[in-house]
Amino acid sequence: MASIQGRRPPVMADVAREAGVSHQTVSRVLNEHPNVRGETRTRVLEAIDKLGYRRNLVARALVTKHSRTLGVVSFDTTLYGPASTVYGIEQAARAAGYFVSIVSLKSIDRSGVRDALDYLADQGVDGIVVVAPQRSAARALADLPLDVPAVAVEGGEAGDVPVVCVDQVEGGRLATEHLLSLGHETVWHVRGPSDWLEAEGRVAGWRAALEAAGRQAPEPLAGDWSPRSGYEAGRSLASLRDVTAVFVANDQMALGVLRAFTERGVKVPAQVSVVGFDDIPESEFFSPPLTTIRQDFGAVGRHSIGVLLRQIEGGGEHERLVVPPAFVRRASTARR
Amino acid sequence: MASIQGRRPPVMADVAREAGVSHQTVSRVLNEHPNVRGETRTRVLEAIDKLGYRRNLVARALVTKHSRTLGVVSFDTTLYGPASTVYGIEQAARAAGYFVSIVSLKSIDRSGVRDALDYLADQGVDGIVVVAPQRSAARALADLPLDVPAVAVEGGEAGDVPVVCVDQVEGGRLATEHLLSLGHETVWHVRGPSDWLEAEGRVAGWRAALEAAGRQAPEPLAGDWSPRSGYEAGRSLASLRDVTAVFVANDQMALGVLRAFTERGVKVPAQVSVVGFDDIPESEFFSPPLTTIRQDFGAVGRHSIGVLLRQIEGGGEHERLVVPPAFVRRASTARR
DNA sequence: CTACGTTATGTTAACGCTAACAACACTCTG
DNA sequence: CAGAGTGTTGTTAGCGTTAACATAACGTAG
């Protein structure tokens, strides 16, 4: 029930008066302190209910030095990957009783990351998750003198900061091995931007699988994650001879590749097999449905909060948590 | 420069001592109060720099009653629309000097919305943006006794709460009129979930355009925004006679429709024309590239912050701001 | 029955900041 | 040169909470 009186919302002292106790006793009830008599507790709770009292978390944060807020710094949360990760983070944080304050960066350079961290530190967050898929971001994070516990997501080696990431190398390997196992002589690659650690990891896995099979690795084609860049890479590939298998570093670019192949009359998977990466909700309905590598972004988000809370509460060692990717077979790949 | 001494970070009193002034003068400098002598100001700023002082925003919020934090409640920020809107909101809010605390809901029922709002109110946010595309959310918002300024995004009629939205009816009309102008006898529709206001608006625009042209409106097919539901609708449509034009309520479902048509050997746009809605980054690379209706989510986000800040600062009238959609012609539609 | 630990409660003092008022040095006016 | 204004600074008192200590009531052991 909301109070009707005056204007100002009720404070602890009001509840105390109503219940005939001291404000400290009210505080004890709220904080579930054991040494409160049952009858007193119910009287206090009744008063709280009657007055519609809500504890002022700002005042609480001032004295406890804990805001129960976590900061999240991310790059372009419009993209499926970051958006899903942030979603997982938010769910996990809220389940653990933490608020989430978010900063989305347009560009991840050192000063951008530094500003974001400063900004969040000013706000008094208890911990920070940095979704730092770019090398520059990871490096900025590593260099920064942090007075707040932090976790890097997809951060590669981020100095003293614990890292949670998907095993990109393994993903690249899975994709490439699948194509080789179908009898393809070699596998072409449309890679992501060189500043991105995820892109590097996928390239590394692709190269490793080719080498292990004793195959020559063609020069990878450069993309920027966008469908358009995939489209352009696809046009280049379509005009080459001997291209029978392509591993594309994400599903959006794979869509562009498929589009270019369609335009050029290249049949997938009859003439060329294509594997993507991410497993976005759309890829099952591409033409043809895309074979891809699934990343469990939700798990990454949850784990990052787990690691962060352990840091905040326990003290915490320098953890590094790697989430395995999963291979998803669909219709864009076929035997040579 | 960070201070090396002791442990505890410096507070205003430390700066005051260092600069040989009172802490209140430090506060004045920080708040850009006009009545501070230039020389004093620089002495204070030097002391701040020397000690690496950072103002404690929690303490500040306690006394000013303003946290400079805005709350955002949204449904499934994994989807492109909500993610883009939230991104726009976050950018605009930060530009205005506000923090953004976000709550992503899995389901938008009354209690979910109420809990989220309570949660944010507890945190002491200065205002709330509710991305409330579902009727239930809008209604929950309208019913709630709010003690904090709020804005609904895509909220339809949300009681006393100002609304910012895209003109969905107009979008539905644009899509349908385009198809009719190409000589199609009538236009079929794959609609979104009935609880969603956006879905309703698009249906209304579609129906209005058909009526204005004196055409019969076929029974709309139901979808849930997912590519799969579009795929299923597409299979149904493929088995019907006389379907030459389809307006699909979002691009993801349109992808599913295209996939179903491809499987059944229905040629787009030769046999059937398809129009989507949203203009997600992928749709330009569908096969064929999708004609669609673009929503400017960024503008919606920015406007919602504008309206909210006017509410917070000015007092504010009950605004209602409608953002127009834009027609994007690509290759999935053709003359009958 | 006294002394002492235990439980339940109250009192006081922070936390770090801003608001309100007080005080002082000036300048300006008549 | 007295009085009023103005600019600059300091002092004091909160904001609403929790932490630390003080106190009272009670049961129990010696």
XYZ file of C-alpha atoms (C1' of nucleotides) in Angstrom:
732
model
C 0.000 0.000 0.000
C 1.332 3.383 -0.907
C 1.271 6.097 1.711
C -1.062 8.969 0.993
C 0.344 11.503 3.433
C 2.547 14.512 2.782
C 4.828 14.238 -0.181
C 8.182 12.787 0.751
C 8.423 9.029 0.592
C 8.761 7.274 3.950
C 12.224 6.583 5.318
C 13.460 4.100 7.833
C 12.765 6.449 10.717
C 9.113 6.640 9.706
C 8.841 2.896 9.718
C 10.595 2.765 13.071
C 8.141 5.226 14.598
C 5.186 3.349 13.160
C 6.443 0.062 14.556
C 7.602 1.524 17.840
C 11.201 0.474 17.446
C 14.461 2.127 16.518
C 15.485 2.619 12.907
C 18.351 0.241 13.466
C 15.920 -2.529 14.233
C 14.193 -1.809 10.952
C 17.553 -2.040 9.249
C 18.156 -5.381 10.970
C 14.856 -6.756 9.749
C 15.607 -5.622 6.208
C 19.062 -7.162 6.271
C 17.800 -10.369 7.821
C 19.923 -10.049 10.874
C 19.287 -13.101 13.087
C 18.933 -11.312 16.405
C 15.469 -9.898 15.993
C 12.519 -11.249 17.934
C 9.857 -12.801 15.725
C 7.128 -10.553 16.997
C 9.230 -7.443 16.450
C 10.009 -8.547 12.950
C 6.369 -8.924 12.009
C 5.534 -5.555 13.533
C 8.246 -3.950 11.447
C 7.167 -5.737 8.308
C 3.607 -4.590 8.874
C 4.767 -1.024 9.269
C 6.815 -1.286 6.083
C 3.816 -2.584 4.251
C 1.473 -0.005 5.692
C 3.700 2.934 4.791
C 4.781 1.527 1.459
C 8.358 1.931 2.526
C 11.170 1.172 0.080
C 14.740 1.179 1.146
C 16.920 3.863 -0.383
C 19.658 1.951 -2.170
C 21.705 5.058 -2.809
C 22.082 5.752 0.887
C 22.854 2.125 1.428
C 25.520 2.163 -1.257
C 27.114 5.211 0.307
C 27.754 3.479 3.574
C 28.408 -0.059 2.391
C 30.615 0.998 -0.535
C 28.778 -1.477 -2.710
C 26.295 -0.387 -5.330
C 25.291 -3.872 -6.461
C 25.670 -2.582 -9.984
C 27.857 -4.120 -12.650
C 29.099 -2.259 -15.686
C 29.148 -3.697 -19.178
C 31.237 -2.223 -21.949
C 30.503 -3.552 -25.390
C 31.106 -2.803 -29.012
C 28.076 -2.251 -31.225
C 25.301 -4.098 -29.458
C 23.360 -4.086 -32.688
C 25.313 -7.117 -33.871
C 23.895 -10.490 -33.015
C 26.934 -11.756 -31.122
C 27.432 -8.813 -28.763
C 23.673 -8.435 -28.316
C 23.313 -12.072 -27.300
C 26.291 -11.914 -24.996
C 25.050 -8.786 -23.307
C 21.650 -10.382 -22.958
C 23.195 -13.384 -21.222
C 25.199 -11.096 -18.986
C 22.180 -9.085 -18.036
C 20.077 -12.126 -17.196
C 22.817 -13.664 -15.083
C 23.596 -10.429 -13.294
C 20.009 -9.738 -12.428
C 19.546 -13.297 -11.196
C 22.457 -12.652 -8.856
C 20.833 -9.446 -7.603
C 22.955 -6.981 -9.516
C 21.930 -4.055 -11.672
C 23.550 -3.686 -15.057
C 24.764 -0.405 -16.423
C 25.726 -0.534 -20.060
C 28.007 1.423 -22.333
C 27.948 0.667 -26.060
C 30.932 1.913 -27.948
C 30.968 2.916 -31.571
C 34.668 2.420 -31.882
C 36.920 0.463 -29.627
C 40.134 2.354 -29.380
C 42.177 2.794 -26.259
C 40.644 6.109 -25.297
C 37.140 4.837 -25.928
C 37.648 1.910 -23.615
C 39.410 4.041 -21.052
C 36.605 6.603 -21.058
C 33.994 3.922 -20.705
C 35.783 2.343 -17.780
C 36.291 5.702 -16.098
C 32.683 6.505 -16.624
C 31.558 3.288 -15.002
C 34.084 3.582 -12.199
C 32.693 7.036 -11.429
C 29.285 5.548 -11.114
C 30.641 3.221 -8.457
C 30.046 -0.126 -10.111
C 31.207 -3.174 -8.187
C 32.642 -4.871 -11.266
C 32.949 -4.564 -15.016
C 32.515 -6.919 -17.944
C 34.249 -5.793 -21.098
C 33.104 -7.445 -24.270
C 36.414 -6.894 -26.011
C 36.563 -8.852 -29.223
C 39.062 -6.500 -30.762
C 42.738 -6.645 -30.112
C 42.891 -2.937 -29.402
C 40.193 -3.235 -26.776
C 41.887 -6.170 -25.120
C 45.153 -4.311 -25.045
C 43.572 -1.151 -23.669
C 42.033 -3.226 -20.924
C 45.315 -4.919 -20.128
C 47.118 -1.601 -19.810
C 44.562 0.164 -17.704
C 45.154 0.490 -13.980
C 41.892 -0.941 -12.757
C 40.626 -0.351 -9.265
C 37.540 -2.444 -9.920
C 37.290 -6.200 -10.615
C 36.867 -6.871 -14.312
C 36.359 -9.697 -16.765
C 37.094 -9.694 -20.470
C 34.797 -11.527 -22.840
C 36.519 -12.728 -25.996
C 39.528 -10.876 -24.754
C 42.450 -13.075 -25.709
C 45.309 -12.329 -23.357
C 44.106 -9.381 -21.359
C 46.858 -8.847 -18.836
C 45.730 -9.677 -15.315
C 42.099 -9.684 -16.278
C 40.290 -13.029 -16.341
C 38.898 -14.042 -19.693
C 35.818 -15.893 -20.854
C 35.688 -16.820 -24.499
C 34.567 -19.282 -27.127
C 37.267 -21.504 -28.562
C 37.519 -19.846 -31.949
C 40.465 -21.936 -33.075
C 38.512 -25.083 -32.417
C 35.575 -23.631 -34.325
C 37.731 -22.865 -37.330
C 39.154 -26.348 -37.145
C 35.729 -27.989 -36.935
C 34.508 -26.121 -39.984
C 37.582 -26.910 -42.027
C 37.818 -30.560 -41.007
C 34.195 -31.032 -41.938
C 34.850 -29.726 -45.430
C 38.000 -31.798 -45.831
C 36.162 -34.885 -44.650
C 33.736 -34.352 -47.511
C 36.597 -34.843 -49.917
C 37.454 -31.270 -50.786
C 41.025 -30.741 -51.853
C 41.398 -27.528 -49.931
C 39.221 -24.922 -48.196
C 39.077 -21.221 -48.948
C 38.447 -18.731 -46.181
C 36.653 -15.407 -45.942
C 38.050 -13.936 -42.786
C 36.949 -11.190 -40.395
C 38.826 -7.933 -39.752
C 42.399 -8.435 -38.668
C 41.934 -6.409 -35.509
C 39.445 -8.925 -34.209
C 40.705 -11.761 -32.070
C 37.801 -13.928 -33.111
C 38.788 -13.488 -36.725
C 42.379 -14.444 -35.951
C 41.322 -17.502 -34.010
C 39.160 -18.774 -36.832
C 41.941 -18.224 -39.320
C 44.320 -20.115 -37.036
C 41.956 -23.064 -36.717
C 41.368 -23.141 -40.453
C 45.098 -23.053 -41.169
C 45.862 -25.682 -38.559
C 43.321 -28.096 -39.999
C 44.684 -27.627 -43.509
C 48.239 -28.130 -42.363
C 47.339 -31.209 -40.370
C 45.882 -32.645 -43.560
C 48.917 -31.608 -45.540
C 46.990 -29.191 -47.741
C 47.945 -25.842 -49.117
C 46.131 -22.882 -47.527
C 44.961 -20.369 -50.144
C 45.221 -16.680 -49.390
C 42.222 -15.773 -47.175
C 39.814 -13.094 -48.444
C 39.228 -10.137 -46.167
C 35.785 -9.200 -44.879
C 34.424 -6.904 -42.186
C 31.619 -9.159 -40.858
C 28.995 -7.377 -42.976
C 26.878 -9.213 -45.558
C 28.173 -6.780 -48.155
C 31.792 -7.698 -47.595
C 30.811 -11.360 -47.861
C 29.042 -10.580 -51.093
C 32.163 -9.000 -52.511
C 34.334 -11.885 -51.401
C 31.799 -14.237 -52.946
C 32.079 -12.473 -56.300
C 35.834 -12.876 -56.204
C 35.527 -16.540 -55.318
C 32.959 -17.144 -58.040
C 35.414 -15.972 -60.656
C 38.180 -18.293 -59.446
C 38.690 -21.842 -60.646
C 39.006 -24.776 -58.301
C 37.008 -23.279 -55.469
C 34.907 -26.118 -54.080
C 34.777 -25.315 -50.384
C 34.610 -22.049 -48.441
C 34.710 -21.436 -44.725
C 33.246 -17.989 -44.032
C 34.062 -16.390 -40.689
C 30.472 -15.470 -39.838
C 26.949 -16.201 -41.003
C 26.205 -12.704 -42.222
C 29.133 -12.765 -44.597
C 28.162 -16.290 -45.582
C 24.803 -14.884 -46.634
C 26.615 -12.424 -48.878
C 28.714 -15.222 -50.310
C 25.622 -17.285 -51.046
C 24.021 -14.298 -52.711
C 27.041 -13.713 -54.932
C 27.146 -17.394 -55.878
C 23.454 -17.360 -56.709
C 23.901 -14.358 -58.952
C 26.777 -16.021 -60.751
C 24.920 -19.271 -61.125
C 27.241 -21.161 -58.816
C 25.225 -23.925 -57.144
C 25.598 -24.486 -53.379
C 26.318 -27.173 -52.326
C 26.501 -28.940 -55.698
C 29.478 -26.967 -56.966
C 30.734 -25.246 -53.838
C 30.245 -26.073 -50.151
C 29.934 -23.218 -47.653
C 30.295 -23.207 -43.870
C 29.512 -20.184 -41.720
C 30.069 -19.254 -38.092
C 27.746 -18.111 -35.237
C 24.489 -19.852 -36.069
C 22.313 -16.791 -36.129
C 18.579 -17.534 -36.094
C 18.339 -16.781 -39.811
C 20.953 -19.215 -41.067
C 18.648 -22.194 -40.921
C 16.545 -20.473 -43.571
C 19.187 -19.310 -45.966
C 19.119 -20.846 -49.440
C 20.460 -23.377 -48.872
C 20.212 -23.703 -45.067
C 23.663 -22.966 -43.754
C 26.034 -25.441 -42.184
C 27.727 -23.463 -39.453
C 29.511 -23.368 -36.101
C 27.341 -22.418 -33.164
C 28.583 -20.168 -30.386
C 26.688 -20.309 -27.135
C 26.609 -16.612 -26.387
C 24.254 -17.074 -23.490
C 26.722 -19.391 -21.798
C 29.518 -16.914 -22.357
C 27.475 -14.187 -20.713
C 26.558 -16.349 -17.752
C 30.097 -17.523 -17.228
C 31.484 -14.040 -17.378
C 29.184 -12.999 -14.565
C 30.161 -16.095 -12.623
C 33.834 -15.279 -12.927
C 33.238 -11.631 -12.097
C 31.228 -12.363 -8.977
C 33.874 -14.772 -7.792
C 36.379 -11.960 -8.238
C 34.240 -9.507 -6.331
C 33.279 -11.785 -3.513
C 36.053 -14.280 -3.211
C 39.083 -12.339 -4.236
C 39.609 -14.724 -7.073
C 42.378 -16.193 -9.106
C 43.092 -15.329 -12.691
C 40.571 -17.612 -14.315
C 40.342 -18.356 -17.995
C 37.175 -20.026 -19.143
C 36.783 -21.427 -22.622
C 33.385 -22.338 -24.030
C 33.451 -24.946 -26.788
C 31.724 -24.230 -30.091
C 29.371 -26.726 -31.713
C 29.179 -27.930 -35.278
C 25.766 -27.635 -36.944
C 25.278 -29.588 -40.137
C 22.747 -28.262 -42.618
C 22.444 -28.221 -46.376
C 25.166 -25.899 -47.626
C 27.884 -28.566 -47.663
C 28.165 -31.736 -49.753
C 30.616 -34.390 -50.753
C 33.026 -33.373 -53.467
C 47.925 11.077 -11.498
C 46.739 8.523 -9.002
C 47.629 8.961 -5.383
C 49.990 6.391 -3.987
C 49.411 7.004 -0.312
C 47.438 4.948 2.181
C 44.581 2.998 0.768
C 41.358 4.928 0.725
C 40.710 7.054 -2.336
C 40.827 10.805 -1.744
C 37.645 12.641 -0.864
C 36.658 16.235 -1.193
C 38.141 17.113 2.176
C 41.542 15.847 1.063
C 41.420 18.047 -1.990
C 40.337 20.975 0.154
C 43.263 20.504 2.515
C 45.680 20.172 -0.371
C 44.402 23.347 -1.990
C 44.054 25.241 1.272
C 40.338 25.899 0.884
C 37.142 24.502 2.324
C 35.525 21.394 0.891
C 32.595 23.507 -0.153
C 34.831 25.528 -2.431
C 35.960 22.293 -4.017
C 32.325 21.403 -4.536
C 31.757 24.798 -6.128
C 34.576 24.301 -8.551
C 33.290 20.873 -9.482
C 29.779 22.154 -10.034
C 30.977 25.151 -11.991
C 29.535 27.631 -9.613
C 30.256 31.129 -10.973
C 31.421 32.721 -7.754
C 34.866 31.226 -7.456
C 37.975 33.287 -8.002
C 39.994 32.163 -10.998
C 43.123 31.616 -8.996
C 41.281 29.540 -6.408
C 39.737 27.456 -9.123
C 43.064 26.571 -10.663
C 44.539 25.743 -7.241
C 41.637 23.379 -6.613
C 41.917 21.805 -10.039
C 45.609 21.244 -9.487
C 44.933 19.584 -6.172
C 42.292 17.385 -7.801
C 44.752 16.366 -10.453
C 47.565 15.786 -7.998
C 45.513 13.563 -5.731
C 43.685 11.818 -8.543
C 40.416 12.786 -6.925
C 37.157 11.546 -8.398
C 33.873 12.748 -7.076
C 31.706 10.140 -5.410
C 28.506 10.146 -7.425
C 26.685 7.981 -4.921
C 27.116 10.553 -2.178
C 26.095 13.226 -4.613
C 22.969 11.332 -5.596
C 22.017 10.897 -1.957
C 21.830 14.604 -1.363
C 20.624 15.831 -4.736
C 18.030 13.082 -5.149
C 19.167 12.659 -8.732
C 21.210 9.676 -9.848
C 21.648 10.763 -13.464
C 20.732 7.224 -14.375
C 17.944 6.221 -16.704
C 16.327 2.814 -16.709
C 15.475 0.873 -19.843
C 13.048 -2.016 -19.843
C 12.987 -4.063 -22.985
C 11.782 -7.345 -24.336
C 14.370 -9.748 -25.731
C 17.239 -7.494 -26.735
C 18.529 -10.293 -28.929
C 16.090 -9.268 -31.656
C 17.313 -6.721 -34.141
C 14.580 -4.169 -33.497
C 14.838 -3.951 -29.715
C 18.636 -4.188 -29.873
C 18.829 -1.257 -32.274
C 16.366 0.778 -30.271
C 18.214 0.169 -27.042
C 21.444 1.065 -28.766
C 19.981 4.379 -29.886
C 18.663 5.012 -26.405
C 22.001 4.292 -24.827
C 23.918 6.570 -27.180
C 21.495 9.433 -26.691
C 21.393 9.028 -22.940
C 25.132 8.957 -22.562
C 25.471 11.991 -24.802
C 23.127 13.771 -22.404
C 25.259 12.720 -19.444
C 23.068 9.933 -18.137
C 23.939 6.381 -17.225
C 21.740 3.616 -18.556
C 20.596 0.705 -16.471
C 18.950 -2.026 -18.463
C 16.496 -4.787 -17.751
C 15.766 -7.337 -20.479
C 12.615 -9.297 -19.983
C 11.994 -12.788 -21.209
C 8.267 -12.365 -21.075
C 6.311 -9.172 -20.951
C 3.395 -9.802 -18.679
C 2.024 -7.376 -16.179
C 4.039 -8.703 -13.268
C 7.224 -8.796 -15.306
C 6.882 -5.152 -16.263
C 5.857 -4.188 -12.761
C 8.838 -5.991 -11.244
C 11.211 -4.384 -13.681
C 9.867 -0.932 -12.941
C 10.004 -1.534 -9.199
C 13.516 -2.772 -9.535
C 14.613 0.322 -11.407
C 12.692 2.630 -9.094
C 14.526 1.066 -6.160
C 17.765 1.872 -7.819
C 16.721 5.496 -7.916
C 16.678 6.089 -11.652
C 15.600 9.549 -12.773
C 13.462 8.233 -15.613
C 12.463 5.092 -17.433
C 12.109 4.100 -21.069
C 9.923 1.086 -21.625
C 10.286 -0.591 -24.971
C 6.785 -1.975 -24.864
C 5.826 -3.391 -28.228
C 3.318 -5.772 -26.734
C -0.167 -4.807 -25.792
C 0.191 -6.410 -22.382
C 3.292 -4.378 -21.650
C 1.675 -1.155 -22.744
C -1.322 -1.891 -20.588
C 0.794 -2.788 -17.586
C 2.616 0.480 -17.986
C -0.588 2.440 -18.272
C -1.985 0.900 -15.101
C 1.079 1.306 -12.973
C 1.243 4.142 -10.477
C 4.528 5.656 -11.548
C 6.475 7.980 -9.328
C 9.165 8.368 -11.981
C 8.927 10.011 -15.420
C 8.558 7.412 -18.142
C 8.318 7.063 -21.892
C 6.886 4.172 -23.854
C 8.504 3.133 -27.103
C 6.099 1.480 -29.508
C 3.574 1.687 -26.748
C 0.332 2.503 -28.494
C -1.963 4.192 -26.012
C -0.092 3.957 -22.744
C -2.276 5.950 -20.390
C -0.568 9.135 -19.268
C 2.803 8.011 -20.513
C 4.243 9.764 -23.578
C 4.855 7.538 -26.556
C 7.464 7.404 -29.284
C 6.808 5.015 -32.123
C 7.146 4.254 -35.790
C 4.022 4.676 -37.860
C 3.284 1.006 -38.397
C -0.012 1.592 -40.135
C 1.701 3.792 -42.667
C 4.345 1.126 -43.148
C 1.735 -1.518 -43.823
C 0.035 0.805 -46.222
C 3.254 1.604 -48.101
C 4.044 -2.064 -48.543
C 0.567 -2.934 -49.737
C 0.164 0.041 -52.038
C 3.481 -0.781 -53.653
C 2.285 -4.291 -54.430
C -1.073 -3.083 -55.720
C 0.649 -0.505 -57.885
C 2.502 -3.350 -59.552
C -0.802 -4.696 -60.733
C -1.429 -7.435 -58.193
C -5.075 -8.242 -57.679
C -4.760 -8.552 -53.960
C -2.051 -8.909 -51.314
C -1.685 -11.694 -48.805
C -0.280 -11.004 -45.360
C 1.848 -12.937 -42.908
C 1.250 -11.133 -39.679
C 3.076 -10.935 -36.336
C 1.711 -12.147 -33.008
C -1.647 -10.646 -32.109
C -0.383 -9.348 -28.787
C 2.068 -7.053 -30.558
C 0.960 -3.545 -31.377
C 3.383 -3.396 -34.275
C 1.758 -6.468 -35.763
C -1.673 -4.923 -35.396
C -0.578 -1.664 -36.955
C 0.853 -3.400 -39.981
C -2.293 -5.448 -40.412
C -4.364 -2.283 -40.183
C -2.290 -0.510 -42.821
C -2.455 -3.513 -45.118
C -6.205 -3.794 -44.703
C -6.727 -0.077 -45.198
C -4.764 -0.058 -48.436
C -6.724 -3.007 -49.775
C -10.017 -1.439 -48.822
C -9.076 1.875 -50.357
C -8.407 0.006 -53.597
C -11.661 -1.885 -53.307
C -9.955 -5.243 -52.968
C -10.830 -8.242 -50.878
C -8.451 -8.884 -47.964
C -7.571 -12.569 -47.654
C -7.316 -14.128 -44.200
C -3.863 -13.191 -42.800
C -1.491 -16.002 -41.852
C -0.181 -15.970 -38.305
C 3.513 -15.815 -37.495
C 5.605 -15.136 -34.407
C 8.376 -13.023 -35.998
C 10.702 -16.034 -36.285
C 12.084 -17.251 -39.614
C 10.553 -20.637 -38.877
C 7.050 -19.279 -38.591
C 7.590 -17.441 -41.871
C 8.748 -20.672 -43.415
C 5.597 -22.425 -42.335
C 3.405 -19.619 -43.601
C 5.335 -19.742 -46.855
C 4.595 -23.441 -47.256
C 0.917 -22.746 -46.793
C 1.008 -19.924 -49.309
C 2.920 -21.997 -51.814
C 0.155 -24.539 -51.892
C -2.541 -21.942 -52.531
C -3.615 -20.761 -55.929
C -3.781 -17.137 -56.917
C -1.124 -15.920 -54.517
C 0.911 -13.362 -56.420
C 1.849 -10.867 -53.720
C 2.696 -11.247 -50.035
C 3.379 -8.619 -47.426
C 5.299 -10.220 -44.567
C 5.320 -8.405 -41.247
C 9.078 -8.620 -40.715
C 12.218 -9.473 -42.636
C 13.047 -12.585 -40.648
C 9.721 -14.163 -41.487
C 10.131 -12.980 -45.059
C 13.344 -14.975 -45.167
C 11.396 -18.038 -44.115
C 8.769 -17.348 -46.754
C 11.444 -17.031 -49.431
C 12.971 -20.287 -48.279
C 9.641 -22.098 -48.488
C 8.989 -20.704 -51.946
C 12.448 -21.747 -53.096
C 11.849 -25.270 -51.863
C 8.530 -25.459 -53.671
C 9.950 -24.032 -56.862
C 7.944 -20.827 -56.611
C 9.963 -18.052 -58.257
C 10.272 -14.679 -56.530
C 9.518 -12.172 -57.943
C 8.514 -13.825 -61.244
C 5.550 -15.710 -59.786
C 5.111 -14.084 -56.393
C 6.211 -10.701 -55.078
C 7.300 -10.388 -51.429
C 7.687 -7.328 -49.208
C 9.184 -7.450 -45.725
C 9.435 -5.019 -42.834
C 12.362 -3.648 -40.764
C 15.213 -3.602 -43.268
C 17.637 -5.674 -41.246
C 21.215 -5.579 -42.564
C 20.782 -9.023 -44.089
C 17.759 -8.347 -46.242
C 19.723 -6.699 -49.011
C 21.428 -10.056 -49.550
C 18.502 -12.392 -49.431
C 17.737 -14.286 -52.615
C 16.307 -12.208 -54.070
C 17.243 -8.982 -52.241
C 14.201 -8.022 -50.234
C 11.958 -5.073 -50.875
C 11.022 -3.863 -47.414
C 9.958 -1.054 -45.110
C 12.733 0.534 -43.111
C 12.279 1.561 -39.512
C 14.733 4.079 -38.120
C 15.326 2.488 -34.750
C 18.134 4.841 -33.925
C 15.841 7.827 -34.350
C 13.242 6.184 -32.147
C 15.821 5.683 -29.423
C 17.068 9.224 -29.644
C 13.604 10.706 -29.626
C 12.553 8.650 -26.646
C 15.447 10.073 -24.658
C 14.558 13.544 -25.839
C 10.989 13.184 -24.664
C 12.078 11.634 -21.394
C 14.566 14.370 -20.580
C 11.976 17.013 -21.343
C 9.710 15.221 -18.875
C 12.396 15.085 -16.227
C 13.649 18.601 -16.631
C 10.739 20.563 -17.933
C 7.790 18.905 -16.359
C 6.505 18.105 -19.786
C 3.276 17.627 -21.601
C 1.953 14.316 -22.793
C 3.888 14.105 -26.035
C 3.330 11.588 -28.771
C 6.051 11.366 -31.362
C 5.627 9.342 -34.524
C 8.585 8.423 -36.706
C 7.722 7.745 -40.350
C 8.856 4.497 -41.984
C 10.596 4.423 -45.369
C 9.976 2.257 -48.385
C 13.011 0.402 -49.747
C 12.675 -1.062 -53.214
C 14.796 -4.099 -54.033
C 14.355 -7.172 -56.170
C 11.682 -9.263 -54.495
C 8.771 -7.465 -56.123
C 7.775 -7.245 -59.765
C 4.914 -6.247 -61.990
C 2.135 -8.758 -62.239
C 22.342 -15.448 44.709
C 26.050 -13.482 42.192
C 28.606 -13.384 37.917
C 28.640 -14.023 33.267
C 27.492 -15.076 28.594
C 23.733 -14.561 25.243
C 20.037 -12.277 22.922
C 17.419 -8.211 21.715
C 17.329 -3.497 21.238
C 18.799 1.416 21.265
C 22.254 5.320 20.587
C 25.740 7.483 18.231
C 28.754 8.218 14.592
C 30.121 7.872 10.209
C 29.730 7.531 4.630
C 30.954 11.969 1.040
C 28.493 15.090 -0.763
C 25.392 19.643 -1.484
C 22.296 23.357 0.411
C 21.595 27.035 3.313
C 23.226 30.384 5.802
C 26.926 33.262 7.842
C 30.887 36.043 7.445
C 34.014 38.846 5.457
C 36.184 41.904 2.092
C 35.307 44.762 -1.311
C 33.036 48.296 -4.307
C 29.678 51.689 -5.203
C 26.449 55.366 -4.081
C 24.847 59.588 -2.079
C 32.332 58.125 5.100
C 28.058 55.358 6.386
C 25.118 51.994 4.358
C 23.847 48.905 0.829
C 25.054 45.781 -2.448
C 28.120 42.059 -4.547
C 31.505 38.582 -4.871
C 34.133 35.074 -2.427
C 34.792 31.835 1.079
C 33.750 29.163 5.302
C 30.613 26.715 8.698
C 26.980 23.889 9.792
C 23.457 20.734 8.990
C 21.510 17.390 6.768
C 20.518 13.296 2.857
C 19.064 7.806 4.628
C 21.457 4.212 5.498
C 24.747 0.733 8.121
C 28.556 -0.158 11.598
C 30.125 -0.017 16.105
C 29.349 0.293 20.535
C 26.264 0.591 24.675
C 22.595 -1.167 27.315
C 18.989 -3.933 29.117
C 16.818 -8.357 30.024
C 17.302 -12.968 30.626
C 18.943 -17.690 31.587
C 22.454 -20.530 33.523
C 26.472 -22.171 36.007
C 29.176 -22.055 40.131
